Amino acid sequence: QKEVEQNSGPLSVPEGAIASLNCTYSDRGSQSFFWYRQYSGKSPELIMSIYSNGDKEDGRFTAQLNKASQYVSLLIRDSQPSDSATYLCAVKGNNRLAFGKGNQVVVIP
Amino acid sequence: DADVTQTPRNRITKTGKRIMLECSQTKGHDRMYWYRQDPGLGLRLIYYSFDVKDINKGEISDGYSVSRQAQAKFSLSLESAIPNQTALYFCATSDFGGWDPSNVDTQYFGPGTRLTVL
């Protein structure tokens, strides 16, 4: 089992809709969790971090963490064309980050 | 000025050549990392350093070496480049901040170096 899994294929959402991304992880000792946004050919940019169970909201973004079920999700409300990017889930454990392969989001105007 | 800089931004080289990629940061962070990114494989950790005297291998260190010249500088070397080292390379930094769970040790990435080995 891979450490961090993002299984969904490319996600197409209409402008103004909610995009929902999911990520599961294997290490129960994982301490903190991150969502990065990466535009093609650019570096990953931090969107959200979360370390306790529940929801954390920042603007149009909400991260949800459920340690018992070992998943973390990201909701993007009122999706904009500028949200079109690849979203990377990252999980911290043993002093390092493990990354998922990413989910591509395409927002259709 | 950018907080994390990488040089060069693009490099094309030939098999067997020695290559050094450099990373500098002005964030004052103590921790620095080197990753490579390949299509379909995501980001993979090559080496990391928690301070000038600390160097640790990541998951794919074979064929690479690093040097932490100062708190602000961390270099990655390919002693004898091979074509399957063609990838996008990122440096990242973080500030540990202590053992409280709220100190999540967020990593911030440089702009990347696109390396092609022919």
Coordinates of N, CA and C in Angstrom, one line a residue:
Chain A
Q1 N 0.8 -1.2 0.0 CA 0.0 0.0 0.0 C 0.9 1.2 0.0
K2 N 0.6 2.2 -0.9 CA 1.4 3.4 -1.0 C 1.1 4.2 0.2
E3 N 2.1 5.1 0.6 CA 1.9 5.9 1.8 C 0.8 6.9 1.7
V4 N 0.7 7.5 0.6 CA -0.3 8.6 0.3 C -1.0 8.3 -1.0
E5 N -2.3 8.1 -1.0 CA -3.0 7.8 -2.2 C -4.0 8.9 -2.6
Q6 N -3.9 9.3 -3.8 CA -4.9 10.1 -4.4 C -5.4 9.4 -5.7
N7 N -6.5 8.8 -5.6 CA -6.9 7.8 -6.7 C -7.7 8.4 -7.8
S8 N -8.3 9.5 -7.5 CA -9.3 10.1 -8.5 C -8.5 10.6 -9.8
G9 N -9.1 10.4 -10.9 CA -8.6 10.9 -12.1 C -8.8 12.4 -12.3
P10 N -8.5 13.0 -13.4 CA -8.8 14.4 -13.6 C -10.2 14.8 -13.2
L11 N -10.4 15.9 -12.5 CA -11.7 16.3 -12.1 C -12.1 17.6 -12.9
S12 N -13.2 17.5 -13.6 CA -13.7 18.7 -14.3 C -14.9 19.2 -13.5
V13 N -14.9 20.5 -13.2 CA -16.0 21.1 -12.5 C -16.4 22.4 -13.2
P14 N -17.7 22.7 -13.3 CA -18.1 24.0 -13.8 C -17.7 25.2 -12.9
E15 N -17.4 26.3 -13.5 CA -17.1 27.5 -12.8 C -18.2 27.8 -11.8
G16 N -17.8 28.0 -10.5 CA -18.8 28.3 -9.5 C -19.2 27.1 -8.7
A17 N -18.9 25.9 -9.1 CA -19.2 24.7 -8.4 C -18.2 24.4 -7.3
I18 N -18.5 23.3 -6.6 CA -17.5 22.8 -5.6 C -16.7 21.7 -6.1
A19 N -15.4 21.8 -5.9 CA -14.5 20.7 -6.3 C -14.1 20.0 -5.0
S20 N -14.2 18.7 -5.0 CA -13.9 17.9 -3.8 C -12.8 16.9 -4.1
L21 N -11.7 16.9 -3.4 CA -10.5 16.1 -3.5 C -10.3 15.2 -2.3
N22 N -9.9 14.0 -2.5 CA -9.7 13.1 -1.3 C -8.3 12.5 -1.4
C23 N -7.9 12.1 -0.2 CA -6.5 11.6 0.0 C -6.6 10.6 1.2
T24 N -6.0 9.4 1.0 CA -5.9 8.5 2.1 C -4.4 8.3 2.4
Y25 N -4.1 7.9 3.7 CA -2.7 7.7 4.0 C -2.6 6.4 4.9
S26 N -1.4 5.8 4.9 CA -1.3 4.5 5.6 C -0.7 4.6 7.0
D27 N 0.1 5.6 7.3 CA 0.8 5.7 8.6 C -0.1 6.4 9.6
R28 N -0.6 5.6 10.6 CA -1.4 6.1 11.6 C -0.7 7.1 12.5
G29 N 0.6 7.1 12.5 CA 1.4 8.0 13.3 C 1.6 9.4 12.7
S30 N 1.0 9.6 11.5 CA 1.2 10.8 10.8 C 0.7 12.0 11.6
Q31 N 1.4 13.1 11.5 CA 1.2 14.2 12.4 C 0.5 15.4 11.8
S32 N 0.8 15.7 10.6 CA 0.3 16.9 10.0 C 0.1 16.7 8.5
F33 N -0.8 17.4 7.9 CA -1.3 17.1 6.6 C -1.4 18.4 5.8
F34 N -1.1 18.3 4.5 CA -1.0 19.5 3.7 C -1.7 19.3 2.3
W35 N -2.2 20.4 1.8 CA -2.6 20.4 0.4 C -1.8 21.5 -0.3
Y36 N -1.1 21.1 -1.4 CA -0.4 22.0 -2.2 C -1.1 22.1 -3.6
R37 N -1.0 23.3 -4.2 CA -1.5 23.5 -5.6 C -0.2 23.6 -6.4
Q38 N -0.3 23.0 -7.6 CA 0.9 23.1 -8.5 C 0.3 23.3 -9.9
Y39 N 0.7 24.5 -10.5 CA 0.4 24.8 -11.9 C 1.5 24.1 -12.7
S40 N 1.2 23.8 -14.0 CA 2.0 23.0 -14.8 C 3.4 23.7 -15.0
G41 N 4.5 23.0 -14.7 CA 5.8 23.5 -14.8 C 6.3 24.4 -13.7
K42 N 5.4 24.6 -12.7 CA 5.7 25.5 -11.6 C 5.9 24.7 -10.3
S43 N 6.3 25.3 -9.2 CA 6.6 24.7 -8.0 C 5.3 24.5 -7.1
P44 N 5.2 23.5 -6.3 CA 4.1 23.4 -5.4 C 3.9 24.6 -4.5
E45 N 2.7 25.0 -4.3 CA 2.4 26.2 -3.4 C 1.4 25.7 -2.4
L46 N 1.7 26.0 -1.1 CA 0.9 25.6 0.0 C -0.5 26.3 -0.1
I47 N -1.6 25.4 0.0 CA -2.9 25.9 0.1 C -3.4 25.8 1.6
M48 N -3.3 24.7 2.2 CA -3.8 24.5 3.5 C -2.9 23.5 4.3
S49 N -2.8 23.7 5.6 CA -2.3 22.7 6.5 C -3.3 22.4 7.6
I50 N -3.3 21.1 8.1 CA -4.2 20.8 9.1 C -3.6 19.7 10.0
Y51 N -3.8 19.7 11.3 CA -3.2 18.7 12.1 C -4.1 18.1 13.1
S52 N -5.3 18.7 13.3 CA -6.3 18.1 14.2 C -7.5 17.7 13.4
N53 N -8.3 16.7 14.0 CA -9.5 16.2 13.3 C -10.5 17.3 13.2
G54 N -11.2 17.3 12.1 CA -12.3 18.2 11.8 C -12.0 19.0 10.6
D55 N -12.6 20.2 10.5 CA -12.6 21.1 9.3 C -11.7 22.3 9.7
K56 N -11.0 22.7 8.6 CA -10.3 24.0 8.7 C -10.6 24.8 7.4
E57 N -11.1 26.0 7.6 CA -11.5 26.8 6.5 C -10.5 28.0 6.3
D58 N -10.2 28.3 5.0 CA -9.4 29.4 4.7 C -9.9 30.0 3.3
G59 N -10.7 31.0 3.4 CA -11.3 31.5 2.2 C -12.2 30.5 1.5
R60 N -12.0 30.2 0.2 CA -12.8 29.3 -0.5 C -12.4 27.8 -0.3
F61 N -11.3 27.6 0.5 CA -10.8 26.3 0.7 C -11.2 25.8 2.1
T62 N -11.5 24.5 2.1 CA -11.8 23.8 3.4 C -11.0 22.5 3.4
A63 N -10.2 22.2 4.4 CA -9.6 21.0 4.6 C -10.3 20.2 5.7
Q64 N -10.5 18.9 5.4 CA -11.1 18.1 6.4 C -10.2 16.9 6.7
L65 N -10.0 16.6 8.0 CA -9.2 15.5 8.5 C -9.9 14.6 9.3
N66 N -9.8 13.3 9.1 CA -10.3 12.2 9.9 C -9.2 11.2 10.1
K67 N -8.6 11.3 11.3 CA -7.5 10.4 11.6 C -7.9 9.0 11.8
A68 N -9.1 8.8 12.3 CA -9.6 7.4 12.5 C -9.7 6.6 11.2
S69 N -10.2 7.3 10.2 CA -10.4 6.7 8.9 C -9.2 7.0 8.0
Q70 N -8.2 7.7 8.4 CA -7.0 8.0 7.7 C -7.2 8.6 6.4
Y71 N -8.0 9.7 6.4 CA -8.2 10.4 5.1 C -8.2 11.9 5.4
V72 N -7.8 12.6 4.4 CA -7.9 14.1 4.4 C -8.5 14.6 3.1
S73 N -9.3 15.5 3.1 CA -9.9 16.0 1.9 C -9.8 17.5 1.8
L74 N -10.0 18.0 0.6 CA -10.0 19.4 0.3 C -11.2 19.8 -0.5
L75 N -11.9 20.8 -0.1 CA -13.1 21.3 -0.8 C -12.7 22.7 -1.4
I76 N -13.0 22.9 -2.6 CA -12.8 24.2 -3.2 C -14.2 24.8 -3.6
R77 N -14.6 25.8 -2.9 CA -16.0 26.3 -3.2 C -15.8 27.4 -4.2
D78 N -16.9 27.7 -4.9 CA -17.0 28.7 -6.0 C -15.8 28.6 -6.9
S79 N -15.6 27.4 -7.4 CA -14.4 27.2 -8.3 C -14.2 28.2 -9.4
Q80 N -13.0 28.7 -9.5 CA -12.6 29.7 -10.6 C -11.7 29.0 -11.6
P81 N -11.6 29.6 -12.8 CA -10.7 29.0 -13.8 C -9.2 29.0 -13.3
S82 N -8.9 30.0 -12.4 CA -7.5 30.0 -11.8 C -7.3 28.9 -10.9
D83 N -8.3 28.2 -10.5 CA -8.1 27.0 -9.6 C -7.7 25.8 -10.4
S84 N -7.7 25.9 -11.8 CA -7.3 24.8 -12.6 C -5.8 24.5 -12.4
A85 N -5.5 23.3 -11.8 CA -4.1 23.0 -11.4 C -4.1 21.5 -10.9
T86 N -2.9 21.1 -10.6 CA -2.8 19.8 -9.9 C -2.7 20.0 -8.4
Y87 N -3.5 19.3 -7.6 CA -3.5 19.4 -6.2 C -2.8 18.2 -5.5
L88 N -1.8 18.5 -4.7 CA -1.0 17.4 -4.1 C -1.3 17.3 -2.7
C89 N -1.6 16.1 -2.2 CA -1.8 15.8 -0.8 C -0.4 15.4 -0.2
A90 N -0.1 15.9 0.9 CA 1.2 15.6 1.6 C 0.9 15.3 3.0
V91 N 1.6 14.2 3.5 CA 1.4 13.8 4.9 C 2.8 13.7 5.6
K92 N 2.9 14.3 6.8 CA 4.1 14.3 7.5 C 4.2 13.2 8.5
G93 N 5.3 12.5 8.5 CA 5.5 11.5 9.5 C 7.0 11.1 9.4
N94 N 7.6 10.8 10.6 CA 9.0 10.4 10.6 C 9.9 11.5 10.0
N95 N 9.5 12.7 10.3 CA 10.3 13.9 10.0 C 10.4 14.1 8.5
R96 N 9.5 13.6 7.7 CA 9.5 13.9 6.3 C 8.1 13.9 5.7
L97 N 8.0 14.5 4.6 CA 6.7 14.6 3.9 C 6.6 13.5 2.8
A98 N 5.5 12.8 2.8 CA 5.2 11.9 1.7 C 4.1 12.5 0.9
F99 N 4.3 12.5 -0.4 CA 3.3 13.1 -1.3 C 2.5 12.1 -2.1
G100 N 1.3 12.4 -2.3 CA 0.5 11.7 -3.3 C 0.9 12.1 -4.7
K101 N 0.3 11.4 -5.7 CA 0.7 11.7 -7.1 C 0.0 12.9 -7.6
G102 N -1.1 13.4 -6.9 CA -1.8 14.6 -7.3 C -3.0 14.3 -8.0
N103 N -4.0 15.2 -8.0 CA -5.2 15.2 -8.7 C -5.3 16.5 -9.6
Q104 N -5.6 16.3 -10.9 CA -5.7 17.5 -11.7 C -7.2 18.0 -11.7
V105 N -7.3 19.2 -11.5 CA -8.6 19.9 -11.5 C -8.7 20.8 -12.7
V106 N -9.8 20.7 -13.4 CA -10.0 21.6 -14.6 C -11.4 22.3 -14.3
V107 N -11.3 23.6 -14.2 CA -12.5 24.4 -14.0 C -13.0 24.9 -15.3
I108 N -14.2 24.6 -15.7 CA -14.7 24.9 -17.0 C -15.6 26.2 -16.9
P109 N -15.2 27.2 -17.7 CA -15.9 28.5 -17.6 C -17.3 28.4 -18.1
Chain B
D1 N 12.5 39.9 -3.8 CA 13.3 38.7 -4.1 C 12.7 37.5 -3.6
A2 N 12.9 36.4 -4.4 CA 12.3 35.1 -4.0 C 13.0 34.6 -2.7
D3 N 12.2 33.9 -1.8 CA 12.7 33.4 -0.6 C 13.6 32.2 -0.8
V4 N 13.3 31.4 -1.8 CA 14.0 30.2 -2.1 C 14.4 30.2 -3.6
T5 N 15.7 30.2 -3.9 CA 16.1 30.3 -5.2 C 16.9 29.1 -5.6
Q6 N 16.8 28.7 -6.9 CA 17.5 27.5 -7.4 C 18.2 27.9 -8.7
T7 N 19.5 27.5 -8.8 CA 20.2 27.7 -10.0 C 20.9 26.4 -10.4
P8 N 21.0 26.1 -11.8 CA 20.3 26.8 -12.8 C 18.8 26.5 -12.9
R9 N 18.0 27.2 -13.6 CA 16.6 26.9 -13.8 C 16.4 25.8 -14.8
N10 N 17.2 25.7 -15.8 CA 17.2 24.7 -16.8 C 18.6 24.3 -17.1
R11 N 18.8 23.0 -17.4 CA 20.1 22.5 -17.7 C 20.0 21.2 -18.6
I12 N 20.7 21.2 -19.7 CA 20.8 20.1 -20.5 C 22.2 19.6 -20.5
T13 N 22.4 18.3 -20.2 CA 23.8 17.8 -20.1 C 23.8 16.4 -20.7
K14 N 25.0 15.8 -20.8 CA 25.2 14.5 -21.4 C 25.5 13.5 -20.3
T15 N 25.2 12.2 -20.7 CA 25.5 11.1 -19.8 C 26.9 11.1 -19.4
G16 N 27.1 10.9 -18.1 CA 28.5 10.8 -17.5 C 29.0 12.1 -16.9
K17 N 28.3 13.2 -17.2 CA 28.8 14.5 -16.7 C 28.4 14.7 -15.3
R18 N 29.3 15.5 -14.6 CA 28.9 15.8 -13.2 C 28.2 17.1 -13.2
I19 N 27.1 17.1 -12.4 CA 26.2 18.3 -12.4 C 25.9 18.7 -11.0
M20 N 25.9 20.0 -10.7 CA 25.6 20.5 -9.4 C 24.4 21.4 -9.5
L21 N 23.4 21.2 -8.7 CA 22.2 22.1 -8.6 C 22.3 22.8 -7.2
E22 N 22.1 24.1 -7.3 CA 22.2 24.9 -6.1 C 20.9 25.4 -5.6
C23 N 20.8 25.6 -4.3 CA 19.6 26.1 -3.6 C 20.1 27.1 -2.5
S24 N 19.5 28.2 -2.5 CA 19.7 29.3 -1.5 C 18.4 29.8 -1.0
Q25 N 18.4 30.1 0.3 CA 17.1 30.6 0.9 C 17.4 31.8 1.9
T26 N 16.5 32.7 1.9 CA 16.6 33.8 2.8 C 15.5 33.8 3.8
K27 N 14.8 32.6 4.0 CA 13.8 32.5 5.0 C 14.3 32.3 6.4
G28 N 15.6 32.0 6.5 CA 16.1 31.8 7.9 C 15.7 30.4 8.4
H29 N 15.2 29.5 7.5 CA 14.8 28.2 8.0 C 16.1 27.3 8.2
D30 N 15.9 26.3 9.1 CA 17.0 25.5 9.4 C 17.0 24.2 8.6
R31 N 15.8 23.8 8.1 CA 15.7 22.6 7.4 C 15.6 22.8 5.9
M32 N 16.3 21.9 5.1 CA 16.3 22.0 3.7 C 16.2 20.6 3.1
Y33 N 15.6 20.6 1.9 CA 15.2 19.3 1.2 C 15.5 19.4 -0.3
W34 N 15.8 18.2 -0.8 CA 15.8 18.1 -2.3 C 14.8 17.0 -2.7
Y35 N 14.0 17.4 -3.7 CA 13.0 16.4 -4.3 C 13.2 16.3 -5.8
R36 N 12.8 15.2 -6.4 CA 12.6 15.2 -7.8 C 11.2 14.9 -8.1
Q37 N 10.7 15.4 -9.3 CA 9.4 15.1 -9.7 C 9.4 14.6 -11.1
D38 N 8.7 13.4 -11.3 CA 8.6 12.8 -12.6 C 7.1 12.6 -12.9
P39 N 6.7 12.7 -14.1 CA 5.3 12.6 -14.5 C 4.8 11.2 -14.0
G40 N 3.7 11.2 -13.3 CA 3.1 9.9 -12.9 C 3.7 9.4 -11.6
L41 N 4.8 10.0 -11.1 CA 5.4 9.4 -9.9 C 5.3 10.4 -8.7
G42 N 4.9 11.6 -9.0 CA 4.8 12.5 -7.9 C 6.2 13.0 -7.4
L43 N 6.2 13.7 -6.3 CA 7.4 14.2 -5.7 C 8.1 13.1 -4.8
R44 N 9.4 13.0 -5.0 CA 10.1 12.0 -4.2 C 11.3 12.6 -3.5
L45 N 11.5 12.3 -2.3 CA 12.6 12.9 -1.5 C 13.9 12.3 -1.8
I46 N 14.9 13.1 -2.1 CA 16.3 12.6 -2.4 C 17.2 12.7 -1.1
Y47 N 17.3 13.9 -0.6 CA 18.1 14.1 0.6 C 17.4 15.2 1.4
Y48 N 17.7 15.2 2.7 CA 17.3 16.3 3.6 C 18.3 16.6 4.6
S49 N 18.2 17.9 5.1 CA 19.2 18.3 6.1 C 18.5 19.2 7.2
F50 N 18.7 18.9 8.4 CA 18.0 19.6 9.5 C 18.9 20.7 10.0
D51 N 20.2 20.6 9.8 CA 21.1 21.8 10.1 C 22.4 21.5 9.4
V52 N 23.3 22.4 9.5 CA 24.5 22.3 8.7 C 25.3 21.0 8.9
K53 N 25.2 20.4 10.1 CA 25.9 19.2 10.4 C 25.1 18.0 10.2
D54 N 23.9 18.1 9.7 CA 23.0 17.0 9.6 C 22.6 16.7 8.1
I55 N 22.9 15.5 7.6 CA 22.5 15.2 6.3 C 21.9 13.8 6.3
N56 N 20.7 13.6 5.7 CA 20.0 12.4 5.7 C 19.5 12.0 4.3
K57 N 19.6 10.6 4.1 CA 19.1 10.1 2.8 C 17.6 10.1 2.8
G58 N 17.1 10.4 1.6 CA 15.6 10.2 1.4 C 15.4 8.9 0.8
E59 N 14.2 8.8 0.1 CA 13.8 7.5 -0.5 C 14.6 7.1 -1.8
I60 N 15.2 8.1 -2.5 CA 15.9 7.8 -3.7 C 17.2 8.5 -3.8
S61 N 18.1 8.2 -2.9 CA 19.4 8.9 -2.8 C 20.5 8.4 -3.7
D62 N 20.3 7.1 -4.2 CA 21.3 6.5 -5.1 C 21.6 7.4 -6.3
G63 N 22.9 7.6 -6.6 CA 23.3 8.4 -7.7 C 23.4 9.9 -7.4
Y64 N 23.1 10.3 -6.2 CA 23.1 11.7 -5.8 C 23.9 11.9 -4.6
S65 N 24.4 13.1 -4.4 CA 25.1 13.5 -3.1 C 24.7 15.0 -2.9
V66 N 24.9 15.4 -1.6 CA 24.5 16.8 -1.2 C 25.6 17.4 -0.4
S67 N 25.5 18.7 -0.3 CA 26.4 19.4 0.6 C 25.6 20.6 1.2
R68 N 25.7 20.7 2.5 CA 25.1 21.8 3.2 C 26.2 22.8 3.6
Q69 N 26.4 23.8 2.7 CA 27.6 24.7 2.9 C 27.3 25.7 4.0
A70 N 26.1 26.0 4.3 CA 25.7 27.0 5.3 C 24.3 26.8 5.5
Q71 N 23.7 27.5 6.5 CA 22.3 27.3 6.9 C 21.5 27.7 5.6
A72 N 21.9 28.6 4.8 CA 21.1 29.1 3.7 C 21.4 28.4 2.4
K73 N 22.3 27.5 2.3 CA 22.7 26.9 1.1 C 22.8 25.4 1.2
F74 N 22.2 24.7 0.1 CA 22.1 23.3 0.1 C 22.2 22.9 -1.4
S75 N 23.3 22.1 -1.7 CA 23.5 21.8 -3.1 C 23.3 20.3 -3.3
L76 N 22.9 20.0 -4.5 CA 22.6 18.6 -4.9 C 23.6 18.3 -6.1
S77 N 24.3 17.2 -6.0 CA 25.2 16.8 -7.1 C 24.8 15.5 -7.7
L78 N 25.0 15.4 -9.0 CA 24.9 14.1 -9.7 C 26.3 13.9 -10.2
E79 N 26.9 12.9 -9.6 CA 28.3 12.6 -9.9 C 28.6 12.2 -11.3
S80 N 27.7 11.4 -11.8 CA 27.8 10.9 -13.2 C 26.4 10.7 -13.7
A81 N 25.9 11.8 -14.4 CA 24.5 11.9 -14.8 C 24.1 10.7 -15.8
I82 N 22.9 10.2 -15.6 CA 22.3 9.2 -16.5 C 21.0 9.7 -17.0
P83 N 20.5 9.2 -18.1 CA 19.2 9.7 -18.7 C 18.0 9.6 -17.7
N84 N 18.0 8.5 -16.9 CA 16.8 8.4 -16.0 C 16.8 9.4 -14.9
Q85 N 17.8 10.2 -14.8 CA 17.8 11.3 -13.8 C 17.2 12.6 -14.4
T86 N 16.7 12.5 -15.7 CA 16.0 13.6 -16.3 C 14.7 13.8 -15.5
A87 N 14.5 15.0 -15.0 CA 13.4 15.3 -14.1 C 13.3 16.7 -13.7
L88 N 12.3 17.1 -13.0 CA 12.2 18.4 -12.4 C 12.6 18.3 -11.0
Y89 N 13.6 19.1 -10.6 CA 14.2 19.0 -9.2 C 13.8 20.3 -8.4
F90 N 13.3 20.0 -7.2 CA 12.8 21.1 -6.3 C 13.6 21.1 -5.0
C91 N 14.0 22.2 -4.6 CA 14.5 22.4 -3.3 C 13.4 23.0 -2.4
A92 N 13.4 22.6 -1.1 CA 12.3 23.1 -0.2 C 13.0 23.4 1.1
T93 N 12.4 24.3 1.9 CA 12.8 24.7 3.2 C 11.7 24.6 4.2
S94 N 12.0 24.4 5.5 CA 11.0 24.5 6.5 C 11.7 24.9 7.8
D95 N 10.8 25.4 8.7 CA 11.3 25.9 10.0 C 10.6 25.0 11.1
F96 N 11.4 24.2 11.8 CA 10.8 23.2 12.7 C 9.9 23.9 13.7
G97 N 10.3 24.8 14.5 CA 9.4 25.5 15.4 C 9.1 24.9 16.7
G98 N 9.5 23.6 16.9 CA 9.2 23.0 18.2 C 8.2 21.8 18.0
W99 N 8.0 21.1 19.1 CA 7.3 19.8 19.1 C 5.8 20.0 19.3
D100 N 5.3 21.2 19.5 CA 3.8 21.4 19.6 C 3.2 21.0 18.3
P101 N 2.1 20.2 18.3 CA 1.4 19.8 17.1 C 1.0 20.9 16.2
S102 N 0.8 22.1 16.7 CA 0.4 23.2 15.9 C 1.6 23.7 15.0
N103 N 2.8 23.3 15.4 CA 4.0 23.7 14.6 C 4.1 22.6 13.5
V104 N 3.5 22.8 12.4 CA 3.4 21.8 11.4 C 4.6 21.6 10.5
D105 N 5.6 22.5 10.6 CA 6.8 22.3 9.8 C 6.5 22.4 8.3
T106 N 5.8 23.4 7.9 CA 5.4 23.5 6.5 C 6.7 23.7 5.6
Q107 N 6.7 23.0 4.5 CA 7.7 23.1 3.5 C 7.4 24.1 2.4
Y108 N 8.3 25.0 2.1 CA 8.2 25.9 1.0 C 9.1 25.6 -0.1
F109 N 8.7 25.6 -1.3 CA 9.4 25.2 -2.4 C 10.1 26.3 -3.3
G110 N 11.3 26.0 -3.8 CA 11.9 26.9 -4.8 C 11.2 26.7 -6.1
P111 N 11.6 27.4 -7.1 CA 11.0 27.4 -8.5 C 11.3 26.2 -9.3
G112 N 12.3 25.4 -8.9 CA 12.6 24.2 -9.6 C 13.7 24.4 -10.7
T113 N 14.4 23.2 -10.9 CA 15.4 23.1 -12.0 C 15.0 22.0 -12.9
R114 N 14.8 22.3 -14.2 CA 14.5 21.3 -15.2 C 15.8 20.7 -15.7
L115 N 16.1 19.5 -15.4 CA 17.3 18.8 -15.8 C 17.0 17.8 -16.9
T116 N 17.7 17.9 -18.0 CA 17.6 16.9 -19.1 C 19.0 16.3 -19.3
V117 N 19.1 14.9 -19.2 CA 20.3 14.2 -19.4 C 20.2 13.4 -20.7
L118 N 21.0 13.7 -21.7 CA 20.9 13.1 -23.0 C 21.8 11.9 -23.1

